[in-house]
mmCIF file of C-alpha atoms in Angstrom:
data_model
loop_
_atom_site.group_PDB
_atom_site.id
_atom_site.type_symbol
_atom_site.label_atom_id
_atom_site.label_comp_id
_atom_site.label_asym_id
_atom_site.label_seq_id
_atom_site.Cartn_x
_atom_site.Cartn_y
_atom_site.Cartn_z
ATOM 1 C CA MET D 1 66.997 7.923 22.129
ATOM 2 C CA THR D 2 63.261 5.786 21.025
ATOM 3 C CA GLU D 3 61.962 4.837 17.367
ATOM 4 C CA THR D 4 59.579 7.835 16.218
ATOM 5 C CA TYR D 5 57.765 7.828 12.763
ATOM 6 C CA PHE D 6 60.076 10.162 11.631
ATOM 7 C CA GLU D 7 62.837 7.147 11.050
ATOM 8 C CA PHE D 8 60.034 5.175 9.276
ATOM 9 C CA GLY D 9 58.673 4.735 5.272
ATOM 10 C CA THR D 10 60.706 4.663 2.574
ATOM 11 C CA PRO D 11 64.499 6.601 1.763
ATOM 12 C CA ALA D 12 62.485 9.075 -0.113
ATOM 13 C CA ASP D 13 59.671 9.473 2.028
ATOM 14 C CA ARG D 14 62.563 9.777 5.243
ATOM 15 C CA TRP D 15 64.949 12.143 2.636
ATOM 16 C CA ASP D 16 61.592 14.656 1.642
ATOM 17 C CA ARG D 17 61.196 14.981 5.727
ATOM 18 C CA ALA D 18 64.302 15.064 6.466
ATOM 19 C CA GLN D 19 64.040 18.391 4.497
ATOM 20 C CA LEU D 20 60.689 19.764 5.465
ATOM 21 C CA PHE D 21 62.536 19.598 9.075
ATOM 22 C CA PHE D 22 65.731 21.732 8.077
ATOM 23 C CA GLU D 23 63.726 24.035 5.505
ATOM 24 C CA ALA D 24 61.826 24.806 9.267
ATOM 25 C CA LYS D 25 64.878 25.194 11.244
ATOM 26 C CA GLU D 26 64.415 21.950 13.198
ATOM 27 C CA TYR D 27 67.591 21.032 12.582
ATOM 28 C CA THR D 28 68.036 18.163 15.140
ATOM 29 C CA THR D 29 64.818 16.112 14.085
ATOM 30 C CA ALA D 30 66.105 16.872 10.324
ATOM 31 C CA VAL D 31 69.821 15.228 12.113
ATOM 32 C CA ARG D 32 67.769 12.339 13.381
ATOM 33 C CA ILE D 33 66.249 11.334 10.530
ATOM 34 C CA LEU D 34 69.156 12.147 8.421
ATOM 35 C CA ASN D 35 71.761 10.074 10.239
ATOM 36 C CA GLY D 36 69.017 6.742 9.376
ATOM 37 C CA LEU D 37 69.891 7.279 6.072
ATOM 38 C CA VAL D 38 73.436 7.984 6.144
ATOM 39 C CA GLU D 39 73.418 4.636 8.034
ATOM 40 C CA GLU D 40 71.770 3.452 5.659
ATOM 41 C CA ALA D 41 73.335 4.855 2.340
ATOM 42 C CA PRO D 42 76.713 6.492 2.909
ATOM 43 C CA GLU D 43 77.109 7.069 -0.705
ATOM 44 C CA HIS D 44 74.602 9.185 -0.502
ATOM 45 C CA GLN D 45 76.765 12.425 -0.857
ATOM 46 C CA GLY D 46 73.361 14.596 -0.888
ATOM 47 C CA ALA D 47 72.347 13.344 2.166
ATOM 48 C CA ARG D 48 75.234 13.085 3.535
ATOM 49 C CA LEU D 49 75.880 17.321 3.230
ATOM 50 C CA LEU D 50 72.453 17.774 4.651
ATOM 51 C CA LEU D 51 73.417 16.527 7.468
ATOM 52 C CA ALA D 52 76.565 18.305 7.788
ATOM 53 C CA ARG D 53 74.379 21.830 7.511
ATOM 54 C CA ALA D 54 72.107 20.440 10.737
ATOM 55 C CA TYR D 55 75.151 19.594 12.625
ATOM 56 C CA TYR D 56 76.804 22.996 11.776
ATOM 57 C CA HIS D 57 73.076 25.185 12.504
ATOM 58 C CA SER D 58 72.459 23.146 15.622
ATOM 59 C CA ALA D 59 75.945 23.985 17.098
ATOM 60 C CA GLN D 60 77.284 20.623 17.033
ATOM 61 C CA LEU D 61 80.397 21.044 15.139
ATOM 62 C CA GLY D 62 82.986 18.444 15.627
ATOM 63 C CA ARG D 63 80.291 16.271 13.995
ATOM 64 C CA ALA D 64 80.033 18.913 11.355
ATOM 65 C CA GLU D 65 82.997 19.004 11.090
ATOM 66 C CA ARG D 66 83.626 14.917 10.800
ATOM 67 C CA GLU D 67 80.850 14.449 8.131
ATOM 68 C CA LEU D 68 82.611 17.880 5.754
ATOM 69 C CA ARG D 69 85.236 15.577 6.325
ATOM 70 C CA THR D 70 84.095 12.844 5.173
ATOM 71 C CA LEU D 71 82.504 13.852 1.716
ATOM 72 C CA LEU D 72 85.482 16.112 1.127
ATOM 73 C CA ALA D 73 87.221 13.052 0.652
ATOM 74 C CA ALA D 74 85.563 11.551 -1.737
ATOM 75 C CA ASP D 75 84.758 14.921 -3.725
ATOM 76 C CA PRO D 76 87.506 16.896 -2.891
ATOM 77 C CA VAL D 77 86.053 19.895 -5.414
ATOM 78 C CA GLU D 78 82.435 19.685 -3.717
ATOM 79 C CA SER D 79 82.747 23.507 -3.304
ATOM 80 C CA TYR D 80 80.162 23.716 -0.913
ATOM 81 C CA ALA D 81 81.643 21.270 2.084
ATOM 82 C CA THR D 82 84.705 22.979 1.545
ATOM 83 C CA LEU D 83 82.812 26.329 2.686
ATOM 84 C CA LEU D 84 80.726 25.142 5.643
ATOM 85 C CA LEU D 85 84.222 23.306 7.129
ATOM 86 C CA GLY D 86 86.029 26.760 6.430
ATOM 87 C CA ARG D 87 83.434 28.277 9.175
ATOM 88 C CA THR D 88 83.193 25.717 10.584
ATOM 89 C CA LEU D 89 86.609 25.511 12.026
ATOM 90 C CA GLU D 90 85.711 29.185 12.103
ATOM 91 C CA ARG D 91 83.199 28.903 14.538
ATOM 92 C CA GLN D 92 85.182 25.914 16.935
ATOM 93 C CA GLY D 93 87.832 29.065 16.745
ATOM 94 C CA ARG D 94 90.319 26.920 14.546
ATOM 95 C CA GLY D 95 90.924 30.434 12.089
ATOM 96 C CA ASP D 96 94.201 28.668 10.892
ATOM 97 C CA GLU D 97 92.946 25.861 9.923
ATOM 98 C CA ALA D 98 90.184 26.777 8.294
ATOM 99 C CA ARG D 99 91.814 29.715 6.306
ATOM 100 C CA PRO D 100 92.984 27.471 3.196
ATOM 101 C CA TYR D 101 89.400 25.948 3.128
ATOM 102 C CA LEU D 102 87.185 29.709 2.690
ATOM 103 C CA ARG D 103 90.435 30.745 0.233
ATOM 104 C CA MET D 104 89.669 27.401 -1.565
ATOM 105 C CA ALA D 105 86.148 28.079 -1.697
ATOM 106 C CA ALA D 106 86.961 31.743 -2.624
ATOM 107 C CA ALA D 107 88.291 30.201 -5.465
ATOM 108 C CA MET D 108 86.170 27.492 -6.537
ATOM 109 C CA SER D 109 83.304 30.513 -6.469
ATOM 110 C CA GLY D 110 85.674 33.271 -8.857
ATOM 111 C CA ASP D 111 84.938 35.676 -5.838
ATOM 112 C CA PHE D 112 88.749 36.529 -5.874
ATOM 113 C CA ALA D 113 88.239 39.602 -3.545
ATOM 114 C CA GLU D 114 87.610 37.275 -0.791
ATOM 115 C CA LEU D 115 92.016 35.654 -1.946
ATOM 116 C CA GLY D 116 93.640 39.214 -1.188
ATOM 117 C CA PRO D 117 94.598 42.161 -3.841
ATOM 118 C CA SER D 118 97.477 39.664 -4.788
ATOM 119 C CA ALA D 119 95.190 36.803 -6.268
ATOM 120 C CA ALA D 120 93.693 38.506 -8.456
ATOM 121 C CA ALA D 121 96.434 39.674 -10.056
ATOM 122 C CA ARG D 122 97.683 35.695 -10.233
#
């Protein structure tokens, strides 16, 4: 893959550009930009989460799962990453693996209806 103007500029410029492409539903272009940002600053959780979302929306589910697991290893209570990991596993037909993440995300958001009738009574 050859470099284009997408990969040039300051990290802040590239972050803004990645967000614009994500919002425009140009997920694969956003991935190209975000990969470089995450490689340069692996601790930048916002870039990693947006990268995971771009992977998810472009049906690169294995890559989305990898990024989400990395995020959750660093921040186990990141509720959106928990929800998205559950949805990613679900989309891959791995419902049994997805269920604990979806239940945890529901509990974190206070959506006890998602947990079933007995959860509200606990």
